[in-house]
Amino acid sequence: MPSEAAENVQDFEEQWARIRNRLRAELGDAAYRSWLKPLIFRGVKDDTAMIGAPTRFLRDWVISRYAERIRELWAGENSRVASVDFEVHSIGAPERATPSKTTGAERKEAPSGHQLTLRALEDVDAELCSPLNTRFTFANFVVGKPNEFAYAAARRVAEVDKAPFNPLYLYGGVGLGKTHLMHAMAWHIRSRDPGRRVLYLSAERFMYHFVRAVRYNDTMTFKEQFRSADMLLIDDVQFICGKDSTQEEFFHTFNALVDHNRQVVISGDRSPSDLDEMEERLRSRLGWGLVADIHATTYELRLGILQAKSEQMGMPHMPRDVLEFLAHKITSNVRELEMALNRVAAHATLMGRSITLEVTQEVLRDLLRSNDRRVTIEEIQRRVAEHYNIKLAEMSSERRARAVARPRQVAMFLSKQLTARSLPEIGRKFGGRDHTTVMHAVRKIEQLRQSDAAIAEDVELLRRMLES
Ligand code: ADP
Ligand code: MG
């Protein structure tokens, strides 16, 4: 027969469970999950019920909003309870029961309140955050010249407790490993120090929460949720460019965290100064810490990544010539490289064929064609004419007015850069001009790109569009 004390505890547990159900009905599911589910009953001291909260933030929040209601409900359940006290019990390792040799009977017991709490808090954050990809770890990240600086910065941020540079701003083109590095930081900290609250989310998800908070008139919760983070990682910040109120809120969140020495990590597809439509003060603030860019891949890095990936996929014996072929041909980004490798592997497995260069070329024909895409002079002329709003015929005309001569020179320059045509060949396509005219045009634009930002931008824009 259970002792009186034990029975008492059970009574209190049951009362607490009923109180929680009441609160759930009163407050709704979302608030319940965020604030009350993580609480656990810790015991009774004299006439005071003790409730544990996993973080100071959560405790303070609950005290300020729900303590009085909880006390009332408890007094209604049990007249002996006069007050309710809230305490923080850390969710770090020390409190966790050491997993000694357990008997079968013990193992059947419900998880400890402690574990339940940890899980409840994880639920809250899981709703807030974007999911982390289990493959995106430091161990799976292949380091080479183009990304070694960004990698070193990410590691440093993940390994030290105090923010070494704030913020860390990572940028680079699509598929070069920004998200991978951010997930790796989050994983690393979560495994090393589970008590630290690390929030990773895309800028779009941040915006989504913010817009919802505004709609439901609950920006307080929104603010508190983010400002209590130990580390905040926001991916693809370019998505909030031009979204003024989100930007504004992001700016405040950002400042609040940095002012409290909490680490902030941001990624974007361009450098802070190139984030047009981003408010100036935010743009400059993003560049205050450490800015690390990830450059386009090199052949060596691509080969290294292919080797690592084929080992991870359980195919350590991919023929060398196949890997070299892929590293040579698929230069766009790492994502495409992975796709290609996966496709070849899947095909070989399904068809029971061994992987050879011929098989690879056959399977990837369409992918290779798009990577191989050759730009033609005609296409360049068309795009450039469009861009400057002049007639296509002006590309071959005799007119020398600046308004048409300059675009024509840009088109010649791009033809030299993006095609394998010789100068005389290019000249012929531009109304039968002499090769020295083309050479002059190429030099002129090269020069102007240094001195004239507008020209530099035009050329870059056109080049990217033509290559995409
Ligand atoms: P981004 O966020 O910059 O667009 P991702 O981080 O999503 O790019 O990377 C695209 C894919 O390429 C992912 O599957 C990622 O694991 C892989 N990847 C990128 N860089 C590397 C690297 N250095 N080593 C291993 N995998 C990489
Ligand atoms: Mg990404």
GROMACS .gro file of C-alpha atoms and ligand atoms in nm:
model
  496
    1MET     CA    1   0.000   0.000   0.000
    2PRO     CA    2   0.147   0.338  -0.098
    3SER     CA    3   0.254   0.566   0.184
    4GLU     CA    4   0.052   0.873   0.263
    5ALA     CA    5   0.318   1.100   0.115
    6ALA     CA    6   0.327   0.912  -0.211
    7GLU     CA    7  -0.047   0.922  -0.237
    8ASN     CA    8  -0.036   1.293  -0.178
    9VAL     CA    9   0.206   1.350  -0.460
   10GLN     CA   10  -0.016   1.154  -0.689
   11ASP     CA   11  -0.312   1.368  -0.589
   12PHE     CA   12  -0.120   1.680  -0.672
   13GLU     CA   13  -0.010   1.537  -1.005
   14GLU     CA   14  -0.372   1.471  -1.090
   15GLN     CA   15  -0.477   1.817  -0.983
   16TRP     CA   16  -0.204   1.965  -1.197
   17ALA     CA   17  -0.317   1.760  -1.495
   18ARG     CA   18  -0.674   1.889  -1.455
   19ILE     CA   19  -0.549   2.246  -1.421
   20ARG     CA   20  -0.351   2.209  -1.740
   21ASN     CA   21  -0.656   2.083  -1.922
   22ARG     CA   22  -0.856   2.379  -1.802
   23LEU     CA   23  -0.586   2.617  -1.915
   24ARG     CA   24  -0.571   2.451  -2.249
   25ALA     CA   25  -0.942   2.502  -2.296
   26GLU     CA   26  -0.917   2.862  -2.181
   27LEU     CA   27  -0.611   2.966  -2.378
   28GLY     CA   28  -0.626   2.760  -2.692
   29ASP     CA   29  -0.384   2.505  -2.828
   30ALA     CA   30  -0.110   2.734  -2.956
   31ALA     CA   31  -0.059   2.928  -2.635
   32TYR     CA   32  -0.087   2.609  -2.435
   33ARG     CA   33   0.181   2.436  -2.637
   34SER     CA   34   0.411   2.735  -2.622
   35TRP     CA   35   0.385   2.825  -2.258
   36LEU     CA   36   0.218   2.565  -2.043
   37LYS     CA   37   0.309   2.232  -2.186
   38PRO     CA   38   0.677   2.279  -2.098
   39LEU     CA   39   0.591   2.326  -1.728
   40ILE     CA   40   0.616   2.039  -1.486
   41PHE     CA   41   0.495   1.980  -1.136
   42ARG     CA   42   0.789   1.961  -0.898
   43GLY     CA   43   0.634   1.903  -0.559
   44VAL     CA   44   0.468   2.079  -0.266
   45LYS     CA   45   0.630   2.277   0.012
   46ASP     CA   46   0.394   2.360   0.297
   47ASP     CA   47   0.103   2.531   0.123
   48THR     CA   48   0.292   2.613  -0.195
   49ALA     CA   49   0.286   2.411  -0.515
   50MET     CA   50   0.615   2.419  -0.702
   51ILE     CA   51   0.617   2.436  -1.081
   52GLY     CA   52   0.932   2.399  -1.286
   53ALA     CA   53   1.001   2.583  -1.611
   54PRO     CA   54   1.286   2.494  -1.845
   55THR     CA   55   1.415   2.846  -1.894
   56ARG     CA   56   1.414   3.171  -1.703
   57PHE     CA   57   1.241   3.334  -1.994
   58LEU     CA   58   0.957   3.085  -1.990
   59ARG     CA   59   0.925   3.110  -1.614
   60ASP     CA   60   0.903   3.490  -1.619
   61TRP     CA   61   0.659   3.477  -1.899
   62VAL     CA   62   0.433   3.233  -1.720
   63ILE     CA   63   0.452   3.431  -1.397
   64SER     CA   64   0.359   3.754  -1.570
   65ARG     CA   65   0.064   3.609  -1.755
   66TYR     CA   66  -0.069   3.294  -1.602
   67ALA     CA   67   0.048   3.264  -1.242
   68GLU     CA   68  -0.259   3.417  -1.089
   69ARG     CA   69  -0.493   3.200  -1.291
   70ILE     CA   70  -0.298   2.890  -1.203
   71ARG     CA   71  -0.314   2.980  -0.835
   72GLU     CA   72  -0.690   3.032  -0.855
   73LEU     CA   73  -0.746   2.704  -1.030
   74TRP     CA   74  -0.533   2.522  -0.781
   75ALA     CA   75  -0.708   2.673  -0.483
   76GLY     CA   76  -1.030   2.554  -0.644
   77GLU     CA   77  -0.892   2.202  -0.675
   78ASN     CA   78  -0.736   2.186  -0.333
   79SER     CA   79  -0.803   2.436  -0.058
   80ARG     CA   80  -0.471   2.353   0.105
   81VAL     CA   81  -0.278   2.516  -0.177
   82ALA     CA   82  -0.245   2.887  -0.105
   83SER     CA   83   0.024   2.980  -0.352
   84VAL     CA   84   0.216   2.857  -0.651
   85ASP     CA   85   0.585   2.907  -0.702
   86PHE     CA   86   0.773   2.886  -1.028
   87GLU     CA   87   1.134   2.787  -1.055
   88VAL     CA   88   1.381   2.731  -1.331
   89HIS     CA   89   1.527   2.388  -1.360
   90SER     CA   90   1.801   2.376  -1.612
   91ILE     CA   91   1.770   2.134  -1.898
   92GLY     CA   92   2.144   2.089  -1.920
   93ALA     CA   93   2.310   1.759  -1.858
   94PRO     CA   94   2.377   1.763  -1.480
   95GLU     CA   95   2.020   1.691  -1.374
   96ARG     CA   96   1.972   1.405  -1.612
   97ALA     CA   97   1.962   1.070  -1.442
   98THR     CA   98   2.268   0.871  -1.534
   99PRO     CA   99   2.159   0.580  -1.749
  100SER     CA  100   2.284   0.300  -1.531
  101LYS     CA  101   2.199  -0.062  -1.594
  102THR     CA  102   1.823  -0.054  -1.582
  103THR     CA  103   1.600  -0.350  -1.514
  104GLY     CA  104   1.315  -0.429  -1.745
  105ALA     CA  105   1.064  -0.294  -1.494
  106GLU     CA  106   1.240   0.036  -1.464
  107ARG     CA  107   1.263   0.078  -1.834
  108LYS     CA  108   0.886   0.056  -1.867
  109GLU     CA  109   0.841   0.367  -1.653
  110ALA     CA  110   0.719   0.683  -1.815
  111PRO     CA  111   0.998   0.921  -1.914
  112SER     CA  112   1.097   1.154  -1.635
  113GLY     CA  113   0.934   1.494  -1.616
  114HIS     CA  114   1.266   1.631  -1.714
  115GLN     CA  115   1.270   1.455  -2.046
  116LEU     CA  116   0.911   1.546  -2.107
  117THR     CA  117   0.993   1.910  -2.055
  118LEU     CA  118   1.281   1.898  -2.289
  119ARG     CA  119   1.057   1.749  -2.550
  120ALA     CA  120   0.784   2.006  -2.493
  121LEU     CA  121   1.025   2.292  -2.540
  122GLU     CA  122   1.156   2.128  -2.849
  123ASP     CA  123   0.799   2.116  -2.978
  124VAL     CA  124   0.769   2.490  -2.935
  125ASP     CA  125   1.091   2.557  -3.117
  126ALA     CA  126   1.012   2.301  -3.382
  127GLU     CA  127   0.708   2.502  -3.474
  128LEU     CA  128   0.904   2.822  -3.478
  129CYS     CA  129   1.205   2.697  -3.668
  130SER     CA  130   1.279   2.551  -4.006
  131PRO     CA  131   1.378   2.184  -3.988
  132LEU     CA  132   1.744   2.090  -3.989
  133ASN     CA  133   1.877   1.847  -4.245
  134THR     CA  134   2.064   1.565  -4.071
  135ARG     CA  135   2.314   1.544  -4.357
  136PHE     CA  136   2.422   1.905  -4.318
  137THR     CA  137   2.697   1.863  -4.059
  138PHE     CA  138   3.051   1.989  -4.039
  139ALA     CA  139   3.175   1.636  -4.087
  140ASN     CA  140   2.996   1.617  -4.421
  141PHE     CA  141   3.122   1.951  -4.542
  142VAL     CA  142   3.414   1.932  -4.782
  143VAL     CA  143   3.652   2.220  -4.737
  144GLY     CA  144   3.847   2.377  -5.022
  145LYS     CA  145   3.982   2.713  -5.128
  146PRO     CA  146   3.646   2.867  -5.221
  147ASN     CA  147   3.481   2.797  -4.887
  148GLU     CA  148   3.760   2.761  -4.631
  149PHE     CA  149   3.715   3.105  -4.483
  150ALA     CA  150   3.340   3.070  -4.441
  151TYR     CA  151   3.392   2.724  -4.294
  152ALA     CA  152   3.649   2.847  -4.043
  153ALA     CA  153   3.422   3.130  -3.936
  154ALA     CA  154   3.124   2.896  -3.895
  155ARG     CA  155   3.325   2.650  -3.689
  156ARG     CA  156   3.452   2.921  -3.463
  157VAL     CA  157   3.103   3.053  -3.400
  158ALA     CA  158   2.980   2.703  -3.320
  159GLU     CA  159   3.266   2.617  -3.089
  160VAL     CA  160   3.293   2.913  -2.857
  161ASP     CA  161   3.038   3.032  -2.605
  162LYS     CA  162   3.082   3.403  -2.648
  163ALA     CA  163   2.993   3.548  -2.985
  164PRO     CA  164   3.334   3.600  -3.149
  165PHE     CA  165   3.200   3.828  -3.422
  166ASN     CA  166   2.851   3.953  -3.440
  167PRO     CA  167   2.686   3.903  -3.672
  168LEU     CA  168   2.847   3.642  -3.890
  169TYR     CA  169   2.724   3.714  -4.240
  170LEU     CA  170   2.769   3.433  -4.494
  171TYR     CA  171   2.703   3.493  -4.857
  172GLY     CA  172   2.744   3.326  -5.192
  173GLY     CA  173   2.554   3.203  -5.496
  174VAL     CA  174   2.289   2.933  -5.502
  175GLY     CA  175   2.389   2.582  -5.400
  176LEU     CA  176   2.731   2.664  -5.262
  177GLY     CA  177   2.677   2.551  -4.905
  178LYS     CA  178   2.537   2.843  -4.703
  179THR     CA  179   2.246   2.648  -4.565
  180HIS     CA  180   2.467   2.347  -4.507
  181LEU     CA  181   2.703   2.553  -4.290
  182MET     CA  182   2.420   2.708  -4.093
  183HIS     CA  183   2.264   2.371  -4.015
  184ALA     CA  184   2.608   2.242  -3.919
  185MET     CA  185   2.645   2.522  -3.664
  186ALA     CA  186   2.304   2.450  -3.517
  187TRP     CA  187   2.370   2.074  -3.495
  188HIS     CA  188   2.707   2.128  -3.339
  189ILE     CA  189   2.576   2.351  -3.063
  190ARG     CA  190   2.271   2.137  -2.998
  191SER     CA  191   2.485   1.832  -2.943
  192ARG     CA  192   2.749   2.008  -2.740
  193ASP     CA  193   2.524   2.221  -2.526
  194PRO     CA  194   2.157   2.124  -2.543
  195GLY     CA  195   2.066   2.393  -2.290
  196ARG     CA  196   2.144   2.668  -2.538
  197ARG     CA  197   1.848   2.781  -2.736
  198VAL     CA  198   1.945   2.785  -3.101
  199LEU     CA  199   1.687   2.906  -3.349
  200TYR     CA  200   1.741   2.845  -3.717
  201LEU     CA  201   1.490   2.968  -3.969
  202SER     CA  202   1.460   3.102  -4.318
  203ALA     CA  203   1.393   3.472  -4.352
  204GLU     CA  204   1.062   3.379  -4.509
  205ARG     CA  205   0.961   3.181  -4.206
  206PHE     CA  206   1.061   3.470  -3.985
  207MET     CA  207   0.838   3.691  -4.192
  208TYR     CA  208   0.555   3.442  -4.173
  209HIS     CA  209   0.565   3.438  -3.794
  210PHE     CA  210   0.584   3.812  -3.782
  211VAL     CA  211   0.291   3.865  -4.016
  212ARG     CA  212   0.085   3.618  -3.816
  213ALA     CA  213   0.180   3.783  -3.491
  214VAL     CA  214   0.065   4.117  -3.625
  215ARG     CA  215  -0.258   3.969  -3.752
  216TYR     CA  216  -0.337   3.801  -3.422
  217ASN     CA  217  -0.224   4.098  -3.226
  218ASP     CA  218   0.043   3.901  -3.049
  219THR     CA  219   0.367   4.071  -3.134
  220MET     CA  220   0.473   4.054  -2.769
  221THR     CA  221   0.501   3.677  -2.786
  222PHE     CA  222   0.679   3.704  -3.116
  223LYS     CA  223   0.937   3.942  -2.976
  224GLU     CA  224   0.995   3.742  -2.663
  225GLN     CA  225   1.030   3.416  -2.847
  226PHE     CA  226   1.308   3.548  -3.061
  227ARG     CA  227   1.479   3.771  -2.814
  228SER     CA  228   1.527   3.489  -2.569
  229ALA     CA  229   1.734   3.290  -2.817
  230ASP     CA  230   2.099   3.224  -2.739
  231MET     CA  231   2.173   3.207  -3.106
  232LEU     CA  232   1.962   3.308  -3.401
  233LEU     CA  233   2.038   3.195  -3.756
  234ILE     CA  234   1.842   3.351  -4.039
  235ASP     CA  235   1.885   3.198  -4.382
  236ASP     CA  236   1.838   3.380  -4.714
  237VAL     CA  237   1.791   3.726  -4.574
  238GLN     CA  238   1.747   3.867  -4.925
  239PHE     CA  239   1.386   3.749  -4.907
  240ILE     CA  240   1.293   4.025  -4.668
  241CYS     CA  241   1.439   4.297  -4.890
  242GLY     CA  242   1.162   4.541  -4.962
  243LYS     CA  243   0.931   4.396  -4.695
  244ASP     CA  244   0.942   4.704  -4.480
  245SER     CA  245   0.768   4.609  -4.160
  246THR     CA  246   0.938   4.270  -4.143
  247GLN     CA  247   1.271   4.438  -4.199
  248GLU     CA  248   1.200   4.681  -3.923
  249GLU     CA  249   1.111   4.403  -3.681
  250PHE     CA  250   1.410   4.201  -3.788
  251PHE     CA  251   1.630   4.501  -3.723
  252HIS     CA  252   1.502   4.533  -3.367
  253THR     CA  253   1.533   4.162  -3.297
  254PHE     CA  254   1.880   4.169  -3.438
  255ASN     CA  255   1.986   4.465  -3.226
  256ALA     CA  256   1.835   4.322  -2.910
  257LEU     CA  257   2.028   3.998  -2.953
  258VAL     CA  258   2.357   4.157  -3.049
  259ASP     CA  259   2.331   4.401  -2.759
  260HIS     CA  260   2.302   4.104  -2.526
  261ASN     CA  261   2.595   3.928  -2.682
  262ARG     CA  262   2.383   3.658  -2.833
  263GLN     CA  263   2.522   3.524  -3.157
  264VAL     CA  264   2.343   3.615  -3.477
  265VAL     CA  265   2.423   3.443  -3.806
  266ILE     CA  266   2.278   3.561  -4.134
  267SER     CA  267   2.307   3.427  -4.485
  268GLY     CA  268   2.231   3.600  -4.810
  269ASP     CA  269   2.288   3.556  -5.180
  270ARG     CA  270   2.497   3.876  -5.201
  271SER     CA  271   2.710   4.099  -4.987
  272PRO     CA  272   2.535   4.328  -4.738
  273SER     CA  273   2.614   4.635  -4.944
  274ASP     CA  274   2.447   4.477  -5.248
  275LEU     CA  275   2.118   4.416  -5.072
  276ASP     CA  276   1.919   4.676  -5.260
  277GLU     CA  277   1.584   4.754  -5.112
  278MET     CA  278   1.723   4.680  -4.772
  279GLU     CA  279   1.710   4.973  -4.538
  280GLU     CA  280   2.045   5.144  -4.516
  281ARG     CA  281   2.089   5.113  -4.140
  282LEU     CA  282   2.016   4.740  -4.150
  283ARG     CA  283   2.244   4.688  -4.446
  284SER     CA  284   2.532   4.856  -4.271
  285ARG     CA  285   2.461   4.675  -3.946
  286LEU     CA  286   2.481   4.340  -4.125
  287GLY     CA  287   2.835   4.421  -4.224
  288TRP     CA  288   2.953   4.509  -3.873
  289GLY     CA  289   3.068   4.168  -3.768
  290LEU     CA  290   3.242   3.924  -3.993
  291VAL     CA  291   3.145   3.895  -4.358
  292ALA     CA  292   3.251   3.571  -4.524
  293ASP     CA  293   3.176   3.487  -4.883
  294ILE     CA  294   3.168   3.145  -5.042
  295HIS     CA  295   3.316   3.156  -5.388
  296ALA     CA  296   3.220   2.952  -5.691
  297THR     CA  297   3.353   2.596  -5.675
  298THR     CA  298   3.683   2.498  -5.828
  299TYR     CA  299   3.753   2.174  -6.010
  300GLU     CA  300   3.948   2.042  -5.708
  301LEU     CA  301   3.665   2.115  -5.467
  302ARG     CA  302   3.409   1.955  -5.695
  303LEU     CA  303   3.621   1.644  -5.724
  304GLY     CA  304   3.665   1.633  -5.345
  305ILE     CA  305   3.291   1.668  -5.291
  306LEU     CA  306   3.216   1.392  -5.541
  307GLN     CA  307   3.457   1.157  -5.368
  308ALA     CA  308   3.311   1.230  -5.026
  309LYS     CA  309   2.955   1.194  -5.150
  310SER     CA  310   3.013   0.869  -5.331
  311GLU     CA  311   3.161   0.727  -5.012
  312GLN     CA  312   2.865   0.848  -4.810
  313MET     CA  313   2.634   0.687  -5.061
  314GLY     CA  314   2.808   0.357  -5.006
  315MET     CA  315   2.979   0.359  -5.344
  316PRO     CA  316   3.344   0.408  -5.263
  317HIS     CA  317   3.455   0.259  -5.592
  318MET     CA  318   3.314   0.505  -5.838
  319PRO     CA  319   3.554   0.503  -6.133
  320ARG     CA  320   3.794   0.792  -6.124
  321ASP     CA  321   3.719   0.895  -6.482
  322VAL     CA  322   3.350   0.926  -6.401
  323LEU     CA  323   3.418   1.155  -6.106
  324GLU     CA  324   3.660   1.362  -6.308
  325PHE     CA  325   3.414   1.387  -6.591
  326LEU     CA  326   3.141   1.513  -6.359
  327ALA     CA  327   3.372   1.759  -6.183
  328HIS     CA  328   3.474   1.892  -6.518
  329LYS     CA  329   3.131   1.917  -6.674
  330ILE     CA  330   2.901   2.021  -6.392
  331THR     CA  331   3.029   2.353  -6.278
  332SER     CA  332   2.714   2.538  -6.183
  333ASN     CA  333   2.690   2.447  -5.816
  334VAL     CA  334   2.717   2.169  -5.562
  335ARG     CA  335   2.347   2.094  -5.564
  336GLU     CA  336   2.357   2.001  -5.932
  337LEU     CA  337   2.668   1.799  -5.875
  338GLU     CA  338   2.487   1.596  -5.609
  339MET     CA  339   2.189   1.554  -5.833
  340ALA     CA  340   2.404   1.419  -6.111
  341LEU     CA  341   2.577   1.172  -5.884
  342ASN     CA  342   2.248   1.054  -5.737
  343ARG     CA  343   2.101   1.002  -6.078
  344VAL     CA  344   2.392   0.798  -6.201
  345ALA     CA  345   2.388   0.588  -5.885
  346ALA     CA  346   2.012   0.532  -5.898
  347HIS     CA  347   2.027   0.432  -6.259
  348ALA     CA  348   2.311   0.189  -6.204
  349THR     CA  349   2.133   0.029  -5.909
  350LEU     CA  350   1.797   0.001  -6.077
  351MET     CA  351   1.931  -0.129  -6.406
  352GLY     CA  352   2.194  -0.346  -6.247
  353ARG     CA  353   2.461  -0.181  -6.457
  354SER     CA  354   2.804  -0.088  -6.344
  355ILE     CA  355   2.891   0.276  -6.355
  356THR     CA  356   3.107   0.370  -6.649
  357LEU     CA  357   3.177   0.689  -6.832
  358GLU     CA  358   2.943   0.586  -7.114
  359VAL     CA  359   2.658   0.514  -6.876
  360THR     CA  360   2.718   0.846  -6.704
  361GLN     CA  361   2.708   1.041  -7.026
  362GLU     CA  362   2.394   0.865  -7.135
  363VAL     CA  363   2.208   0.914  -6.807
  364LEU     CA  364   2.301   1.278  -6.776
  365ARG     CA  365   2.252   1.386  -7.132
  366ASP     CA  366   1.993   1.656  -7.056
  367LEU     CA  367   2.173   1.786  -6.749
  368LEU     CA  368   2.500   1.811  -6.937
  369ARG     CA  369   2.337   1.992  -7.220
  370SER     CA  370   2.214   2.270  -6.992
  371ASN     CA  371   2.554   2.302  -6.828
  372ASP     CA  372   2.707   2.302  -7.170
  373ARG     CA  373   2.476   2.562  -7.309
  374ARG     CA  374   2.659   2.776  -7.559
  375VAL     CA  375   2.565   3.136  -7.591
  376THR     CA  376   2.543   3.264  -7.948
  377ILE     CA  377   2.637   3.606  -8.077
  378GLU     CA  378   2.282   3.652  -8.206
  379GLU     CA  379   2.146   3.594  -7.860
  380ILE     CA  380   2.390   3.839  -7.710
  381GLN     CA  381   2.294   4.104  -7.962
  382ARG     CA  382   1.926   4.050  -7.897
  383ARG     CA  383   1.962   4.073  -7.520
  384VAL     CA  384   2.186   4.376  -7.528
  385ALA     CA  385   1.957   4.559  -7.769
  386GLU     CA  386   1.663   4.478  -7.546
  387HIS     CA  387   1.848   4.593  -7.238
  388TYR     CA  388   1.936   4.931  -7.387
  389ASN     CA  389   1.610   4.964  -7.566
  390ILE     CA  390   1.753   5.004  -7.913
  391LYS     CA  391   1.667   4.825  -8.237
  392LEU     CA  392   1.841   4.496  -8.303
  393ALA     CA  393   1.943   4.633  -8.644
  394GLU     CA  394   2.163   4.891  -8.471
  395MET     CA  395   2.403   4.610  -8.386
  396SER     CA  396   2.503   4.599  -8.752
  397SER     CA  397   2.431   4.958  -8.850
  398GLU     CA  398   2.685   5.226  -8.933
  399ARG     CA  399   2.547   5.473  -8.682
  400ARG     CA  400   2.805   5.603  -8.439
  401ALA     CA  401   2.588   5.798  -8.197
  402ARG     CA  402   2.685   5.711  -7.839
  403ALA     CA  403   2.334   5.578  -7.764
  404VAL     CA  404   2.386   5.291  -8.009
  405ALA     CA  405   2.765   5.269  -8.029
  406ARG     CA  406   2.806   5.191  -7.659
  407PRO     CA  407   2.556   4.905  -7.651
  408ARG     CA  408   2.715   4.768  -7.964
  409GLN     CA  409   3.052   4.771  -7.790
  410VAL     CA  410   2.904   4.596  -7.488
  411ALA     CA  411   2.765   4.327  -7.717
  412MET     CA  412   3.104   4.280  -7.883
  413PHE     CA  413   3.273   4.258  -7.546
  414LEU     CA  414   3.027   3.993  -7.427
  415SER     CA  415   3.067   3.801  -7.752
  416LYS     CA  416   3.437   3.784  -7.690
  417GLN     CA  417   3.386   3.679  -7.330
  418LEU     CA  418   3.108   3.428  -7.367
  419THR     CA  419   3.169   3.263  -7.701
  420ALA     CA  420   3.466   3.095  -7.859
  421ARG     CA  421   3.445   3.316  -8.169
  422SER     CA  422   3.752   3.495  -8.299
  423LEU     CA  423   3.770   3.873  -8.339
  424PRO     CA  424   3.721   3.865  -8.720
  425GLU     CA  425   3.424   3.630  -8.680
  426ILE     CA  426   3.268   3.865  -8.427
  427GLY     CA  427   3.334   4.162  -8.654
  428ARG     CA  428   3.150   3.993  -8.939
  429LYS     CA  429   2.840   3.943  -8.726
  430PHE     CA  430   2.837   4.312  -8.641
  431GLY     CA  431   2.775   4.440  -8.992
  432GLY     CA  432   3.105   4.326  -9.135
  433ARG     CA  433   3.329   4.533  -8.909
  434ASP     CA  434   3.703   4.497  -8.898
  435HIS     CA  435   3.863   4.289  -8.622
  436THR     CA  436   4.048   4.598  -8.492
  437THR     CA  437   3.711   4.763  -8.429
  438VAL     CA  438   3.612   4.466  -8.217
  439MET     CA  439   3.940   4.475  -8.031
  440HIS     CA  440   3.892   4.844  -7.964
  441ALA     CA  441   3.542   4.778  -7.832
  442VAL     CA  442   3.663   4.504  -7.600
  443ARG     CA  443   3.934   4.725  -7.457
  444LYS     CA  444   3.701   5.020  -7.423
  445ILE     CA  445   3.445   4.824  -7.221
  446GLU     CA  446   3.713   4.665  -7.009
  447GLN     CA  447   3.833   5.014  -6.925
  448LEU     CA  448   3.488   5.154  -6.863
  449ARG     CA  449   3.406   4.870  -6.628
  450GLN     CA  450   3.671   5.002  -6.394
  451SER     CA  451   3.562   5.364  -6.406
  452ASP     CA  452   3.188   5.353  -6.467
  453ALA     CA  453   2.976   5.164  -6.216
  454ALA     CA  454   2.669   5.174  -6.437
  455ILE     CA  455   2.848   5.003  -6.724
  456ALA     CA  456   3.001   4.749  -6.489
  457GLU     CA  457   2.657   4.667  -6.358
  458ASP     CA  458   2.502   4.640  -6.703
  459VAL     CA  459   2.773   4.403  -6.820
  460GLU     CA  460   2.746   4.188  -6.511
  461LEU     CA  461   2.369   4.172  -6.534
  462LEU     CA  462   2.374   4.078  -6.900
  463ARG     CA  463   2.645   3.821  -6.849
  464ARG     CA  464   2.452   3.650  -6.572
  465MET     CA  465   2.133   3.649  -6.769
  466LEU     CA  466   2.303   3.506  -7.076
  467GLU     CA  467   2.472   3.235  -6.878
  468SER     CA  468   2.168   3.129  -6.680
  469ADP     P1  469   2.295   2.726  -5.048
  469ADP     O1  470   2.222   2.737  -4.919
  469ADP     O2  471   2.421   2.807  -5.051
  469ADP     O3  472   2.209   2.752  -5.168
  469ADP     P2  473   2.318   2.448  -4.974
  469ADP     O4  474   2.383   2.463  -4.841
  469ADP     O5  475   2.173   2.416  -4.974
  469ADP     O6  476   2.345   2.575  -5.066
  469ADP     O7  477   2.400   2.337  -5.055
  469ADP     C1  478   2.344   2.269  -5.166
  469ADP     C2  479   2.382   2.123  -5.159
  469ADP     O8  480   2.519   2.109  -5.179
  469ADP     C3  481   2.353   2.061  -5.024
  469ADP     O9  482   2.305   1.930  -5.041
  469ADP     C4  483   2.487   2.062  -4.954
  469ADP    O10  484   2.499   1.953  -4.864
  469ADP     C5  485   2.584   2.046  -5.069
  469ADP     N1  486   2.712   2.114  -5.044
  469ADP     C6  487   2.741   2.242  -5.071
  469ADP     N2  488   2.869   2.269  -5.038
  469ADP     C7  489   2.922   2.154  -4.993
  469ADP     C8  490   3.052   2.115  -4.943
  469ADP     N3  491   3.152   2.202  -4.937
  469ADP     N4  492   3.069   1.988  -4.904
  469ADP     C9  493   2.968   1.900  -4.912
  469ADP     N5  494   2.844   1.929  -4.957
  469ADP    C10  495   2.821   2.054  -4.997
  470MG      MG  496   2.027   2.787  -4.884
   0.00000   0.00000   0.00000
